[in-house]
XYZ file of C-alpha atoms in Angstrom:
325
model
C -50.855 -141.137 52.622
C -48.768 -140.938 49.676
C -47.683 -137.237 48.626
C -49.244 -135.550 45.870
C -47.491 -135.289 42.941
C -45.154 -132.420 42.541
C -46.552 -129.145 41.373
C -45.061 -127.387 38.063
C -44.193 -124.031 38.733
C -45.703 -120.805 37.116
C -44.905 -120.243 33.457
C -41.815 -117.264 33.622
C -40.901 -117.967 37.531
C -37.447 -118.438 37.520
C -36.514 -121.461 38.840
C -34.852 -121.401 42.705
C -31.715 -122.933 41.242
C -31.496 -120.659 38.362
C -31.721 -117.468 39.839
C -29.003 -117.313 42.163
C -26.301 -117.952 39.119
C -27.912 -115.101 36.994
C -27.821 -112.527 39.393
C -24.257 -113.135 40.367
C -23.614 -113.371 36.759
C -25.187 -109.809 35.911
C -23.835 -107.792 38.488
C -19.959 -108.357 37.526
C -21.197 -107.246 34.311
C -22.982 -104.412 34.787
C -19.698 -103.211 37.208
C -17.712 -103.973 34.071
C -20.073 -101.787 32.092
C -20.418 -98.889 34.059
C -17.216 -97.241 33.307
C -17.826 -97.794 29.358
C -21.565 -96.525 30.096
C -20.458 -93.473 32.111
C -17.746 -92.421 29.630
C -20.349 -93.010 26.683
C -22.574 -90.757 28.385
C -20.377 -88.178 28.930
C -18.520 -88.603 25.380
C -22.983 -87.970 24.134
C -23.526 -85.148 26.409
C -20.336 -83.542 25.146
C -21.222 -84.041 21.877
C -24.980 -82.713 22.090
C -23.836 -80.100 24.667
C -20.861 -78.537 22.865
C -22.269 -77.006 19.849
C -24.464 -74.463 21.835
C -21.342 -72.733 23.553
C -19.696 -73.327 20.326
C -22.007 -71.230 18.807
C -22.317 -68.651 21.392
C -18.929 -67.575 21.149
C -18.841 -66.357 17.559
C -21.417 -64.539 18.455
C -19.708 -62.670 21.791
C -17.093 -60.965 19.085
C -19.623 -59.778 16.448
C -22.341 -58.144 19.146
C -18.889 -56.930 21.141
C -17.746 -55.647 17.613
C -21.219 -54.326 16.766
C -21.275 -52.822 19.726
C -17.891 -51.053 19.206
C -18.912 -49.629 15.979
C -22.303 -48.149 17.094
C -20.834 -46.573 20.189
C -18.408 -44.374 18.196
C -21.854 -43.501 16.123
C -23.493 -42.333 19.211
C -20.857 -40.265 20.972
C -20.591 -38.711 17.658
C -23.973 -37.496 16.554
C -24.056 -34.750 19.368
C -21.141 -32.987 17.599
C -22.798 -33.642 14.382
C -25.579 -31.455 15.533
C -23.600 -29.155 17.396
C -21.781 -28.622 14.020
C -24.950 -28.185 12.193
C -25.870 -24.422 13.189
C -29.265 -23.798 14.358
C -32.440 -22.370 12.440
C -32.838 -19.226 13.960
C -35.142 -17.042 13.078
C -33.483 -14.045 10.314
C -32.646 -10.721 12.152
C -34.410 -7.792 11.068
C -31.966 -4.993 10.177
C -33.277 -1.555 10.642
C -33.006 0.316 7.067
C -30.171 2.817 7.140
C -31.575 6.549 7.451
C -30.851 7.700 3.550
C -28.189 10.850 4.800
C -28.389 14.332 3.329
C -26.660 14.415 -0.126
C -23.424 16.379 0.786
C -23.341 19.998 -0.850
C -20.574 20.143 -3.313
C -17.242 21.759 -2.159
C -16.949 24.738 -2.742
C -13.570 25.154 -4.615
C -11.324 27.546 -2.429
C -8.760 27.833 -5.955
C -10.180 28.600 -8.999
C -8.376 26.957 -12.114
C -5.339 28.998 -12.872
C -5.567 30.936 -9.485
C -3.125 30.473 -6.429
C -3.649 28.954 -3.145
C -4.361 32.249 -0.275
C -1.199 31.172 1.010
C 0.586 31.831 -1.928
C -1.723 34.611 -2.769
C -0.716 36.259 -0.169
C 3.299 35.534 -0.097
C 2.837 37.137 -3.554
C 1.399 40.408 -2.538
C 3.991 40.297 0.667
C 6.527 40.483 -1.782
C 5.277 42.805 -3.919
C 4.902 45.792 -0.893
C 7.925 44.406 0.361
C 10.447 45.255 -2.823
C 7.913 47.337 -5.130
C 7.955 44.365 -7.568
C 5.753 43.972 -10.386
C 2.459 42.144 -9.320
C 2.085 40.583 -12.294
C 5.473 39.339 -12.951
C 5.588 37.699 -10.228
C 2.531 36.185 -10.617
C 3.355 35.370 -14.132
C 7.178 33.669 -12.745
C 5.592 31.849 -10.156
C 2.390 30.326 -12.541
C 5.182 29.443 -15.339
C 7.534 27.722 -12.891
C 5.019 25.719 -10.903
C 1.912 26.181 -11.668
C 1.662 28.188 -7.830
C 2.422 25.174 -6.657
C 5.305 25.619 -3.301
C 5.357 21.837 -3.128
C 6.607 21.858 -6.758
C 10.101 19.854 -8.045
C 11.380 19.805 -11.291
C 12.960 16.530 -12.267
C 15.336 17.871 -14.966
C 17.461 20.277 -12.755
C 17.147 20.864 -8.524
C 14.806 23.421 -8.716
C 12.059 23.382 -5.973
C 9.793 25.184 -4.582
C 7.022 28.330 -5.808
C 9.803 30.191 -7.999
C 11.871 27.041 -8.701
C 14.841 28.117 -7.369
C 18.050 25.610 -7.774
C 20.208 25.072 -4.884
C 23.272 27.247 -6.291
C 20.776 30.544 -6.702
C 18.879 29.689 -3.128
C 22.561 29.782 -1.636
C 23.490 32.915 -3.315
C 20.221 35.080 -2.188
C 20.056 33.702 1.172
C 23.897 34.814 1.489
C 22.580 38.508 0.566
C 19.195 38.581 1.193
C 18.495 36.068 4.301
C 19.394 38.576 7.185
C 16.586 41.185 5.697
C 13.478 38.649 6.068
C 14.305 36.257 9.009
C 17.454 33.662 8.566
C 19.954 36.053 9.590
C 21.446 32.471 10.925
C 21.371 30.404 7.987
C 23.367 33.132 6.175
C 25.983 33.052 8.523
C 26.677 29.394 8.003
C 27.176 29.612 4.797
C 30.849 29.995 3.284
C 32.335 31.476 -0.222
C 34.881 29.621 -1.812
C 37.068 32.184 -3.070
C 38.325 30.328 -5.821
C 35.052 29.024 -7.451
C 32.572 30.939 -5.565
C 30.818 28.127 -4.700
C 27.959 28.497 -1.806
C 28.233 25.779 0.859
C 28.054 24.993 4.919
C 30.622 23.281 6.957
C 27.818 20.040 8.371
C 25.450 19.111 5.744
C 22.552 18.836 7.968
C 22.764 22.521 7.684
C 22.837 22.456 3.838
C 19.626 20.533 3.974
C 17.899 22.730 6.142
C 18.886 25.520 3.789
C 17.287 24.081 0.904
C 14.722 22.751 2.875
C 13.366 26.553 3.024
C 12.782 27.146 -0.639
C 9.305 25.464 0.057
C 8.317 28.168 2.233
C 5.621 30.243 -0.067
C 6.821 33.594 1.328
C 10.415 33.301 1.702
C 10.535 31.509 -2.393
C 8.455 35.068 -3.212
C 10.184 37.533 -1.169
C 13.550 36.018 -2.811
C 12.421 36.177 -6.317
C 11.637 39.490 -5.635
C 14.937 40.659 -4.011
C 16.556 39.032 -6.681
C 14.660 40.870 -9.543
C 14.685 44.385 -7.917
C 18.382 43.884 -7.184
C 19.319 43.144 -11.155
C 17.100 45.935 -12.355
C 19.658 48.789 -11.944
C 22.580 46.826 -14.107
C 20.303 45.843 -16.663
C 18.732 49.287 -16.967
C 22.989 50.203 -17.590
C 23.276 47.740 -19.790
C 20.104 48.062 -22.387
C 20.229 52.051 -21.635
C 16.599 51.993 -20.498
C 15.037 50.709 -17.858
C 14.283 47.027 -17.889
C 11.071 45.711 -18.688
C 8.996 43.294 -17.111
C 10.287 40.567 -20.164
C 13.851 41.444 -19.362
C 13.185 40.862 -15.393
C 11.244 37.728 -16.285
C 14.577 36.565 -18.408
C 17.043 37.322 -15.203
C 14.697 35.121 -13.067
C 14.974 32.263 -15.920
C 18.657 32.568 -17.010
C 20.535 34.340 -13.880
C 22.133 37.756 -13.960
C 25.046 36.728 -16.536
C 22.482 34.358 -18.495
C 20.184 37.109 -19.220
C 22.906 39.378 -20.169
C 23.995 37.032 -22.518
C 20.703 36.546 -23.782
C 20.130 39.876 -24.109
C 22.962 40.763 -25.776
C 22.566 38.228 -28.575
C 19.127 39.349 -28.823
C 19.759 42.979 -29.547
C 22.892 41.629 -32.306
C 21.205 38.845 -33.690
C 17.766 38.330 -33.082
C 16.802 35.467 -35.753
C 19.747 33.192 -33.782
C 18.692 29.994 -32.405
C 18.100 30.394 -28.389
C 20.315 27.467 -28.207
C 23.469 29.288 -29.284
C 22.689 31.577 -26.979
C 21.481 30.387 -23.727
C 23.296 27.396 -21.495
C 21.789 23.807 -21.875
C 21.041 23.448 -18.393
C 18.781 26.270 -18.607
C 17.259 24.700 -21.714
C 16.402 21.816 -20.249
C 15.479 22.795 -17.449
C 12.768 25.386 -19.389
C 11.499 23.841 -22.172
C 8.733 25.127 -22.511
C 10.102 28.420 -23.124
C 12.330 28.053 -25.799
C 10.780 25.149 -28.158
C 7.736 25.615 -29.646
C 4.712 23.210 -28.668
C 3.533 20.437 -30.380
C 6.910 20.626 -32.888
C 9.135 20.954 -30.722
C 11.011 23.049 -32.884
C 13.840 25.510 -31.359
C 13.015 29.184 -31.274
C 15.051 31.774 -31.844
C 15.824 34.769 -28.899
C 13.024 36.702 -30.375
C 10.620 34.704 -30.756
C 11.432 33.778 -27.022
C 10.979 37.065 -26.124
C 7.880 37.494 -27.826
C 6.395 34.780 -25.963
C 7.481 36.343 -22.189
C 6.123 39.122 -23.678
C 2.702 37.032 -23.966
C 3.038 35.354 -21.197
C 3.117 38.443 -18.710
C 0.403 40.597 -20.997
C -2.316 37.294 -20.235
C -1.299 37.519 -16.467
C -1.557 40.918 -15.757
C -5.163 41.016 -17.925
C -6.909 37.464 -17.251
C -6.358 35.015 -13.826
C -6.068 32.382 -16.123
C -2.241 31.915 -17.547
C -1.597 30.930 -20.930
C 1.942 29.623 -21.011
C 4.224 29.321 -23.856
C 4.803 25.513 -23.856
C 4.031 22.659 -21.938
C 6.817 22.225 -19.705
């Protein structure tokens, strides 16, 4: 039997001869490829991964810097409220109790009247020497006012009767011993040449003077003084002196008010300026120029006015004075 004729084989079977050479050409090929094929996958996956980390990071510095600005915010809005006081609820405040009105003072020196400590340095005087009552009232309201604490700023005279350091030196010298500062009249010292008053330490000298603000002893002195002058100036006017005369002593000093009363008697119409020392003047000037003018008077008319001025003491408490001083 012949053999049959030689089948053709299936449409898209390779053929037995062919397929061997294509498979051992494709492999080489696709071992040559795989390198490129990795690397281009890699180079893709790069590309499409990249941007997503890329854009991730920005992001990490603006949230951390977001962050860093709110956490400032929150550590500080518990001071903000603890700066912020609290509402709290207004405090009732009892009404003060209304007090009493307060009685008036009663006024323990009448206007024109002295103090009861000078009142009564006054009247100590007065049993002490036999003095006049109301000239020394009258000398101690014209030279301050009753005032012990008083200065005048024209001469050194302090104290109730104003008495300057030369004639507080002279009357403790002869008067001291009798009422108390038997001491302070031994440390004083005469210069026999000028007759000047004066200690050997100065803190003694100050003490001294220091005393003419003491109420009693400035009244007691004035006093001495006065009752010791009376007897040459009763010799000298042949009569005894008057209360105006005394007054004038206690103004001028023992030679002043001679002078002064000399002059008066001779000339009466003269200027008290002729008459009397300047220091005296100015240290009295409301004795011896007239107020409001100012206009000089002359010894009489000075004498008039002590006149005046004692007569209102010894009938009224209230002074009238001659000028203001």
């Amino acid at each position: 039997m012949l053999d049959p004729a030689p089948r053709a084989a299936p449409r898209g079977t390779p053929s037995p001869s062919a397929c061997p050479s294509e498979r051992s050409l494709g492999r080489p090929l696709e071992r040559r490829l795989r390198p490129f094929l990795a690397a281009l996958a890699c180079a893709l996956a790069a590309a499409f991964a990249a941007p997503a980390p890329a854009e991730a990071k920005p992001n990490r510095p603006s949230a951390a810097r977001s962050a860093a600005k709110a956490a400032p915010v929150l550590r500080q809005a518990p001071r903000r409220q603890a700066s912020v006081p609290a509402r709290s609820r207004p405090r009732t405040v009892a009404a003060a109790k209304p007090r009493p009105a307060a009685a008036p003072a009663a006024r323990a020196v009448a206007e024109g009247e002295p103090s009861p400590s000078v009142a009564a340095a006054l009247a100590a005087a007065t049993r002490s020497t036999g003095t006049d009552p109301v000239l020394l009232r009258a000398i101690a309201w014209q030279e301050s006012r009753f005032s012990h604490r008083a200065g005048n700023r024209q001469s050194t005279a302090r104290g109730l009767m104003q008495f300057t350091e030369a004639t507080w030196l002279e009357v403790v010298r002869d008067f001291g011993p009798r009422h108390g500062m038997a001491r302070e009249a031994a440390l004083l010292s005469t210069n026999p040449r000028t007759g000047a008053i004066t200690t050997r330490h100065p803190r003694d000298l100050r003490a001294i003077l220091a005393r003419r603000f003491d109420p009693r002893l400035s009244a007691i002195m004035a006093a001495e003084r006065l009752a010791a002058e009376q007897a040459g100036l009763q010799a000298m006017l042949g009569r005894p002196a008057g209360p105006a005369e005394l007054y004038v002593t206690h103004l001028l000093g023992p030679a002043g008010a001679r002078r002064f009363l000399a002059e008066l008697n001779r000339a009466p119409a003269r200027p008290a300026l002729e008459a009397v020392g300047s220091d005296s003047i100015a240290a009295n000037r409301g004795v011896f120029f007239e107020r409001g003018t100012g206009r000089m008077l002359s010894l009489a008319e000075v004498h008039a006015g002590v006149g005046r001025l004692l007569a209102e003491q010894g009938a009224s408490p209230r002074p009238i004075t001659l000028a203001a001083r």
